[in-house]
Coordinates of C-alpha atoms in Angstrom, one line a residue:
M14 CA -1.2 -25.8 -18.2
P15 CA -4.1 -23.8 -16.7
S16 CA -3.8 -20.0 -17.1
V17 CA -4.7 -17.5 -14.3
Y18 CA -5.4 -13.8 -14.4
I19 CA -5.4 -11.8 -11.1
K20 CA -6.8 -8.3 -10.9
T21 CA -6.0 -6.3 -7.7
Y22 CA -7.9 -3.5 -6.1
G23 CA -6.7 -1.4 -3.2
C24 CA -3.5 -1.0 -1.2
Q25 CA 0.0 -2.2 -1.4
M26 CA -0.9 -5.0 1.0
N27 CA -3.3 -6.3 -1.6
E28 CA -0.7 -6.0 -4.3
R29 CA 1.7 -8.1 -2.2
D30 CA -1.0 -10.7 -1.5
S31 CA -1.7 -11.0 -5.2
E32 CA 1.9 -11.4 -6.0
A33 CA 2.3 -14.2 -3.4
V34 CA -0.7 -16.0 -4.9
A35 CA 0.6 -15.6 -8.4
A36 CA 4.0 -17.0 -7.4
Q37 CA 2.4 -19.9 -5.6
L38 CA 0.4 -20.8 -8.7
L39 CA 3.4 -20.5 -11.0
A40 CA 5.2 -23.0 -8.8
K41 CA 2.3 -25.4 -9.3
G42 CA 2.5 -25.2 -13.1
Y43 CA 0.0 -22.4 -13.8
V44 CA 0.8 -19.7 -16.3
L45 CA 0.0 -16.0 -15.9
A46 CA -2.5 -14.6 -18.4
K47 CA -2.2 -11.0 -19.6
S48 CA -5.9 -10.5 -19.4
E49 CA -9.1 -12.3 -18.4
A50 CA -10.2 -12.8 -22.0
H51 CA -8.8 -16.3 -22.3
A52 CA -7.8 -17.3 -18.8
D53 CA -8.9 -20.5 -17.2
V54 CA -9.0 -18.9 -13.8
I55 CA -9.9 -15.3 -13.0
L56 CA -9.4 -14.0 -9.5
L57 CA -10.3 -10.5 -8.2
N58 CA -8.4 -9.5 -5.1
T59 CA -10.7 -7.0 -3.4
C60 CA -10.7 -4.0 -1.2
S61 CA -13.3 -2.9 1.4
V62 CA -12.0 0.5 2.5
R63 CA -14.7 2.3 0.4
D64 CA -18.0 1.2 -1.0
F65 CA -16.9 2.3 -4.4
A66 CA -14.1 -0.2 -4.4
E67 CA -16.5 -3.0 -3.5
Q68 CA -19.0 -2.1 -6.2
K69 CA -16.2 -1.8 -8.8
A70 CA -15.1 -5.4 -8.0
I71 CA -18.6 -6.7 -8.1
N72 CA -19.4 -5.0 -11.4
K73 CA -16.1 -6.3 -12.8
M74 CA -17.1 -9.9 -11.9
R75 CA -20.5 -9.4 -13.5
N76 CA -18.8 -8.3 -16.7
V77 CA -16.3 -11.2 -16.5
I78 CA -19.1 -13.8 -16.1
G79 CA -21.2 -12.2 -18.8
L80 CA -18.3 -12.2 -21.3
A81 CA -17.5 -15.8 -20.6
R82 CA -21.1 -16.8 -21.1
S83 CA -21.2 -15.0 -24.5
E84 CA -18.1 -16.8 -25.6
R85 CA -19.4 -20.2 -24.2
R86 CA -16.5 -20.4 -21.8
N87 CA -16.7 -21.6 -18.2
P88 CA -13.6 -20.3 -16.4
I89 CA -13.2 -20.7 -12.6
V90 CA -13.9 -17.2 -11.1
G91 CA -13.3 -16.1 -7.6
F92 CA -13.0 -13.2 -5.1
M93 CA -10.1 -12.9 -2.7
G94 CA -9.2 -10.4 0.0
C95 CA -11.0 -7.9 2.2
M96 CA -14.4 -7.9 0.5
A97 CA -14.3 -11.7 0.3
Q98 CA -13.6 -11.8 4.1
S99 CA -16.3 -9.3 4.9
R100 CA -19.1 -10.7 2.7
G101 CA -18.3 -14.4 2.5
R102 CA -21.0 -16.6 1.1
E103 CA -23.2 -13.6 0.4
L104 CA -21.1 -13.0 -2.7
I105 CA -22.1 -16.4 -4.1
D106 CA -25.7 -15.8 -3.2
Q107 CA -25.4 -12.5 -5.2
L108 CA -23.4 -14.0 -8.0
P109 CA -24.1 -17.8 -8.2
D110 CA -21.5 -18.3 -10.9
V111 CA -18.7 -17.4 -8.5
D112 CA -16.6 -20.5 -7.6
L113 CA -14.3 -19.3 -4.9
V114 CA -14.4 -16.8 -2.0
L115 CA -11.1 -16.7 -0.2
G116 CA -10.5 -14.6 2.9
T117 CA -7.5 -12.6 4.0
Q118 CA -5.9 -15.4 6.1
K119 CA -6.3 -18.0 3.3
F120 CA -4.3 -16.7 0.3
H121 CA -1.9 -19.7 0.7
R122 CA -4.8 -22.1 0.1
A123 CA -5.5 -20.7 -3.3
G124 CA -3.5 -23.3 -5.2
E125 CA -5.1 -26.4 -3.6
Y126 CA -8.6 -25.0 -3.9
L127 CA -8.2 -24.1 -7.6
D128 CA -6.8 -27.6 -8.3
E129 CA -9.9 -29.1 -6.7
L130 CA -12.2 -26.8 -8.6
L131 CA -10.5 -27.3 -12.0
A132 CA -10.6 -31.1 -11.4
G133 CA -14.3 -31.0 -10.6
R134 CA -13.8 -32.5 -7.1
R135 CA -15.6 -29.6 -5.4
E136 CA -18.2 -27.0 -6.3
A137 CA -18.2 -23.5 -4.9
I138 CA -15.7 -23.0 -2.0
V139 CA -16.0 -20.3 0.7
D140 CA -13.2 -20.1 3.2
I141 CA -12.9 -17.0 5.4
A142 CA -12.0 -18.7 8.7
G143 CA -9.0 -17.5 10.7
E144 CA -5.8 -19.5 10.5
K145 CA -2.9 -19.6 13.0
D146 CA 0.4 -18.3 11.6
S147 CA -1.2 -17.0 8.4
E148 CA 1.0 -13.9 8.8
S149 CA 4.0 -16.1 7.8
T150 CA 2.5 -17.5 4.6
I151 CA 2.8 -14.4 2.4
R152 CA 6.4 -14.9 1.3
E153 CA 6.6 -16.0 -2.4
H154 CA 7.7 -13.4 -4.8
L155 CA 7.6 -13.0 -8.6
V156 CA 11.4 -12.4 -8.8
N157 CA 13.6 -14.3 -11.2
G158 CA 17.2 -14.3 -12.2
S159 CA 16.8 -12.7 -15.7
A160 CA 17.5 -9.2 -16.9
K161 CA 13.9 -8.4 -16.0
T162 CA 14.5 -8.9 -12.3
S163 CA 12.6 -6.6 -10.0
V164 CA 15.0 -4.3 -8.1
S165 CA 12.4 -3.4 -5.5
A166 CA 10.1 -5.7 -3.5
F167 CA 7.4 -5.6 -0.9
V168 CA 7.9 -7.7 2.2
S169 CA 4.8 -8.4 4.5
I170 CA 6.0 -8.3 8.1
M171 CA 2.6 -8.6 9.8
Q172 CA -1.1 -8.9 9.3
G173 CA -4.1 -7.3 11.0
C174 CA -4.8 -4.1 13.0
N175 CA -5.8 -3.3 16.6
Q176 CA -6.5 0.4 16.1
Y177 CA -10.2 0.2 15.4
C178 CA -10.6 3.7 13.9
T179 CA -14.3 4.4 13.8
F180 CA -14.4 4.8 10.0
C181 CA -12.3 1.7 9.1
I182 CA -13.4 -1.8 8.3
V183 CA -9.8 -3.2 8.1
P184 CA -9.7 -4.7 11.7
Y185 CA -12.8 -6.7 10.8
T186 CA -11.4 -7.9 7.4
R187 CA -7.8 -8.4 8.4
G188 CA -8.2 -9.5 12.0
E189 CA -6.0 -8.6 15.0
E190 CA -2.3 -7.8 14.7
R191 CA 0.0 -10.8 14.2
S192 CA 3.7 -10.3 13.5
R193 CA 6.4 -12.5 12.0
T194 CA 9.7 -13.0 13.8
I195 CA 12.7 -10.8 13.0
P196 CA 14.8 -13.8 11.7
D197 CA 12.0 -14.8 9.4
V198 CA 11.6 -11.4 7.9
V199 CA 15.4 -11.0 7.5
A200 CA 15.7 -14.4 5.8
E201 CA 13.1 -13.4 3.2
C202 CA 14.9 -10.0 2.6
R203 CA 18.3 -11.7 2.3
E204 CA 16.8 -14.2 -0.2
L205 CA 15.4 -11.4 -2.3
V206 CA 18.8 -9.7 -2.4
T207 CA 20.4 -12.9 -3.8
R208 CA 17.8 -12.6 -6.6
G209 CA 18.6 -9.0 -7.6
V210 CA 16.4 -7.0 -5.3
R211 CA 18.2 -3.8 -4.0
E212 CA 15.3 -2.1 -2.2
V213 CA 12.6 -3.6 0.2
T214 CA 9.5 -2.0 1.5
L215 CA 8.3 -3.5 4.7
L216 CA 4.5 -3.8 4.8
G217 CA 1.9 -3.9 7.6
Q218 CA -1.6 -2.5 8.1
I219 CA 0.1 -0.4 10.9
V220 CA 3.7 -1.3 10.2
T221 CA 5.0 0.6 13.3
S222 CA 2.9 -1.7 15.5
Y223 CA 5.1 -4.6 14.5
G224 CA 5.9 -7.0 17.3
K225 CA 4.3 -4.9 20.1
R226 CA 2.9 -8.0 21.8
D227 CA 5.7 -10.4 21.2
I228 CA 9.1 -8.6 21.1
P229 CA 10.1 -6.4 24.1
A230 CA 11.9 -3.1 23.6
R231 CA 15.7 -3.3 23.8
D232 CA 18.1 -0.5 24.5
G233 CA 15.2 1.9 24.1
R234 CA 14.3 0.6 20.7
S235 CA 10.9 -0.7 19.8
A236 CA 10.4 -4.1 18.0
F237 CA 9.9 -2.3 14.7
V238 CA 13.2 -0.3 15.0
Q239 CA 15.0 -3.6 16.0
L240 CA 13.7 -5.0 12.7
L241 CA 15.0 -2.0 10.8
D242 CA 18.4 -2.5 12.4
A243 CA 18.4 -6.2 11.5
V244 CA 17.3 -5.6 7.8
H245 CA 19.9 -2.8 7.6
E246 CA 22.7 -5.3 8.2
I247 CA 21.9 -7.3 5.0
D248 CA 24.8 -7.1 2.5
G249 CA 23.8 -6.0 -1.0
L250 CA 20.6 -4.2 0.2
E251 CA 20.7 -0.6 -0.8
R252 CA 17.5 0.9 0.4
I253 CA 14.7 0.3 3.0
R254 CA 11.3 1.8 3.1
F255 CA 8.1 1.0 5.0
T256 CA 4.4 1.6 4.9
S257 CA 1.8 2.2 6.3
P258 CA 2.6 3.5 9.8
H259 CA 0.5 5.3 12.4
P260 CA 1.5 8.6 13.9
K261 CA 1.5 6.9 17.3
G262 CA 4.4 4.7 16.1
Y263 CA 6.8 7.6 15.5
G264 CA 8.7 7.5 18.8
D265 CA 12.1 9.1 19.4
D266 CA 13.7 5.7 18.5
L267 CA 12.2 5.7 15.0
A268 CA 13.0 9.4 14.3
E269 CA 16.6 8.7 15.5
A270 CA 16.8 5.7 13.1
Y271 CA 16.3 8.0 10.1
G272 CA 19.6 9.7 11.0
R273 CA 21.4 6.6 12.1
L274 CA 20.6 4.1 9.3
P275 CA 22.0 5.1 5.9
K276 CA 19.8 2.6 4.0
L277 CA 16.6 3.9 5.6
C278 CA 15.2 6.3 3.0
E279 CA 14.2 9.7 4.1
S280 CA 10.6 9.3 3.2
A281 CA 7.5 8.9 5.5
H282 CA 3.9 8.3 4.8
I283 CA 2.0 9.5 7.9
P284 CA -1.8 9.3 7.8
L285 CA -3.2 12.4 9.3
Q286 CA -6.9 11.9 8.3
S287 CA -8.1 15.2 9.7
G288 CA -6.6 18.5 11.0
S289 CA -9.4 18.9 13.6
D290 CA -8.8 17.6 17.1
R291 CA -12.6 17.1 17.5
I292 CA -12.8 14.9 14.4
L293 CA -9.6 13.0 15.3
K294 CA -11.2 12.1 18.6
L295 CA -14.4 11.0 16.9
M296 CA -12.2 8.9 14.5
H297 CA -10.5 7.3 17.5
R298 CA -7.1 8.2 16.1
G299 CA -5.3 8.7 19.4
Y300 CA -3.3 11.9 18.7
T301 CA -3.9 15.6 18.3
R302 CA -2.9 18.1 15.6
E303 CA -0.2 19.4 18.0
K304 CA 1.2 15.9 18.4
F305 CA 1.2 15.4 14.6
L306 CA 3.1 18.7 14.1
G307 CA 5.6 17.6 16.7
I308 CA 6.3 14.4 14.8
V309 CA 6.8 16.3 11.6
E310 CA 9.2 18.8 13.3
K311 CA 11.1 15.9 14.9
L312 CA 11.5 14.1 11.5
R313 CA 12.5 17.3 9.7
R314 CA 15.1 18.1 12.4
V315 CA 16.8 14.7 11.7
R316 CA 16.2 14.7 7.9
P317 CA 15.5 18.2 6.6
E318 CA 14.8 16.9 3.0
I319 CA 12.5 14.1 4.1
G320 CA 9.6 13.5 1.8
L321 CA 6.2 13.5 3.6
T322 CA 2.9 12.2 2.3
T323 CA -0.3 11.5 4.1
D324 CA -4.0 10.3 3.9
L325 CA -6.8 12.7 4.5
I326 CA -10.6 12.1 4.8
V327 CA -13.2 14.8 4.1
G328 CA -16.8 14.7 5.1
F329 CA -16.4 12.5 8.2
P330 CA -19.8 12.4 10.2
G331 CA -20.2 15.7 12.0
E332 CA -17.4 17.5 10.2
T333 CA -18.2 21.2 10.1
G334 CA -16.9 23.9 7.9
E335 CA -14.6 24.9 10.7
D336 CA -13.3 21.4 11.1
F337 CA -12.5 21.3 7.4
E338 CA -10.8 24.6 7.5
Q339 CA -8.5 23.2 10.2
T340 CA -7.5 20.4 7.8
L341 CA -6.7 22.9 5.1
A342 CA -4.7 25.0 7.6
L343 CA -2.7 22.0 8.8
S344 CA -2.0 21.0 5.2
R345 CA -0.7 24.4 4.5
E346 CA 1.5 24.3 7.6
V347 CA 3.0 20.9 7.0
E348 CA 3.3 21.3 3.2
F349 CA 2.9 17.6 2.3
D350 CA 4.7 16.4 -0.9
N351 CA 1.5 14.6 -1.8
A352 CA -1.7 13.4 -0.1
Y353 CA -4.3 10.7 -0.8
I354 CA -7.7 12.3 -0.3
F355 CA -10.8 10.2 0.4
K356 CA -14.4 11.2 0.6
Y357 CA -15.8 9.5 3.7
S358 CA -17.5 6.3 2.8
Q359 CA -19.9 4.5 5.2
R360 CA -18.7 1.0 5.9
R361 CA -21.2 -1.4 7.5
D362 CA -20.5 -2.6 11.1
T363 CA -18.2 0.4 11.7
P364 CA -19.1 2.9 14.5
A365 CA -19.0 5.9 12.2
A366 CA -21.6 4.4 9.9
A367 CA -24.2 4.9 12.7
M368 CA -23.1 8.3 13.8
A369 CA -25.4 11.3 13.5
D370 CA -24.8 14.2 11.2
Q371 CA -23.7 12.3 8.1
V372 CA -22.3 14.9 5.7
P373 CA -24.1 15.3 2.4
Q374 CA -22.4 13.8 -0.6
T375 CA -22.4 17.2 -2.4
V376 CA -20.5 18.7 0.6
R377 CA -18.0 15.9 0.6
E378 CA -17.4 16.4 -3.1
E379 CA -16.8 20.2 -2.7
R380 CA -14.4 19.7 0.2
N381 CA -12.6 17.0 -1.7
Q382 CA -12.0 19.3 -4.6
R383 CA -10.8 22.2 -2.4
L384 CA -8.4 20.1 -0.5
L385 CA -7.1 18.4 -3.7
G386 CA -6.5 21.8 -5.2
L387 CA -4.5 22.9 -2.2
V388 CA -2.4 19.7 -2.1
N389 CA -1.6 20.0 -5.8
E390 CA -0.7 23.6 -5.6
I391 CA 1.8 22.9 -2.7
A392 CA 3.2 19.9 -4.4
A393 CA 3.8 21.7 -7.7
R394 CA 5.7 24.5 -5.9
K395 CA 7.8 21.9 -4.0
Y396 CA 8.6 19.9 -7.1
D397 CA 9.7 23.0 -8.9
T398 CA 12.5 23.5 -6.3
F399 CA 14.2 20.4 -7.7
I400 CA 14.9 22.0 -11.1
G401 CA 18.6 22.3 -11.6
R402 CA 19.4 20.0 -8.6
Q403 CA 21.2 16.7 -8.7
V404 CA 19.4 13.7 -7.3
Q405 CA 20.1 10.0 -6.9
I406 CA 17.6 7.4 -8.0
L407 CA 17.4 3.6 -8.0
V408 CA 16.4 2.7 -11.6
E409 CA 13.4 0.3 -11.5
G410 CA 12.9 -0.2 -15.3
P411 CA 10.9 1.2 -18.2
S412 CA 8.1 3.6 -17.6
K413 CA 4.7 2.0 -17.9
K414 CA 3.4 4.9 -19.9
N415 CA 6.4 5.3 -22.2
A416 CA 8.8 2.4 -22.6
A417 CA 11.4 4.7 -24.2
R418 CA 11.9 6.3 -20.8
Y419 CA 13.2 4.6 -17.7
T420 CA 12.0 5.4 -14.2
G421 CA 13.3 5.4 -10.7
R422 CA 12.7 7.0 -7.3
T423 CA 14.7 9.4 -5.2
R424 CA 15.4 8.6 -1.6
C425 CA 12.6 10.9 -0.7
N426 CA 10.2 8.9 -2.9
R427 CA 9.8 11.2 -5.9
I428 CA 9.4 9.6 -9.3
V429 CA 12.0 10.5 -11.9
L430 CA 11.9 9.8 -15.6
F431 CA 14.9 9.8 -17.9
D432 CA 16.0 8.5 -21.3
G433 CA 17.7 5.2 -20.4
S434 CA 18.1 1.6 -21.4
E435 CA 17.9 -1.9 -19.9
R436 CA 21.6 -1.6 -18.7
H437 CA 20.5 1.0 -16.2
R438 CA 18.0 -1.2 -14.4
G439 CA 19.1 -1.7 -10.8
Q440 CA 21.7 1.0 -10.8
L441 CA 21.9 3.8 -8.3
M442 CA 22.2 6.8 -10.7
D443 CA 22.8 10.5 -10.3
L444 CA 20.7 12.8 -12.6
K445 CA 20.2 16.5 -12.9
I446 CA 16.6 17.6 -12.9
E447 CA 15.6 19.6 -15.9
R448 CA 11.8 20.0 -15.6
T449 CA 8.8 18.8 -13.6
G450 CA 5.4 17.3 -14.4
A451 CA 2.5 16.2 -12.3
F452 CA 4.2 14.6 -9.3
T453 CA 7.1 13.7 -11.6
L454 CA 10.6 14.9 -12.1
Y455 CA 12.5 14.6 -15.5
G456 CA 16.3 14.1 -15.3
N457 CA 19.3 13.9 -17.5
P458 CA 22.2 11.7 -16.5
A459 CA 24.4 13.0 -19.3
I460 CA 24.5 16.5 -17.8
V461 CA 25.7 15.0 -14.5
N462 CA 28.5 13.2 -16.2
L463 CA 29.9 16.2 -18.2

């Protein structure tokens, strides 16, 4: 049986795509390799959001090819995903030993192309063409009926993005928005529940844009909220999450859903990007800082304990010291539980790449460190408030860093570690928090049960 190793770069959408490809190949008789060292097929699922991510994948492929040559092996090697979509045949021109370049609408073709390559029926294959209904092809999961069953799963509900933020390459690599039907998504979630899954995370590039073109609002509820309602009705499902939304998608119907749907976890990742109205306009974000603060106030009114995280970009073209101070000020005011901070990276063919007043790299670095320090300080203070409190987690399994500890997440999406065993996997468990670490809580179920 041919063995395959898949390495994933980037976001949860990429993780989900890799999982679907792996499940597809397992169904065809492949086995999953633990590393690239002895794999017959090596696939890198790539990200294009930052230049660093692209260079990391290219350097990794060079190392893979070099190691294979030194060992006189000749594995099939390929790029998938966003960088593959963006660069296409250019990747084979740059690295002639690459056998496969597979675009973002072609993941479901991986099996047939690899079969042809392994059989020697074809040489290098590049397929980055669009394909109708590709949004409905990412549905296989690596979930089985054993004790190792995953209790949480990602479900891709749409592909593409119509926002065209000036810094972002995603609309060019993922295409326009295309949504699956509500019955199709519900059927996948229901099947996952029969296989032991108790929590689903609905995925989309802008998940709150789900069904805008195809599914009319009903009873004042958007297509996305209608989907939440339908998934909520699945027996045996305990929790629902979603990512990644856009602030423009947080209408009153979605805020109301947090209070109306018990399975919808009180957790929201809302990408802010900048606290400056001037920079937000240059980014083509479509909201103001006042509008963003209104969304936060609305959510906290419905769910006071809601966990809020965000994305922030420093050093966008033209960002002044005053613009950056506004981002710091808004971060202090909102008090995010965590934030993913990015130094602006020029992406080819995006409007921001050609803007005047590109911020020097040294300034981007300095602002990144200042903002990171503030976010960490706020988060540490908020995490400390959990000491002595009781929380409920869904136990996911052993910690990746310490197998003697088990891990789960609170409803507000904080990671909790505790001394557990395999019998706890999949349980909703109450723990008392005894101490905190870096974005981690440590709990004790025995204390709760006294």
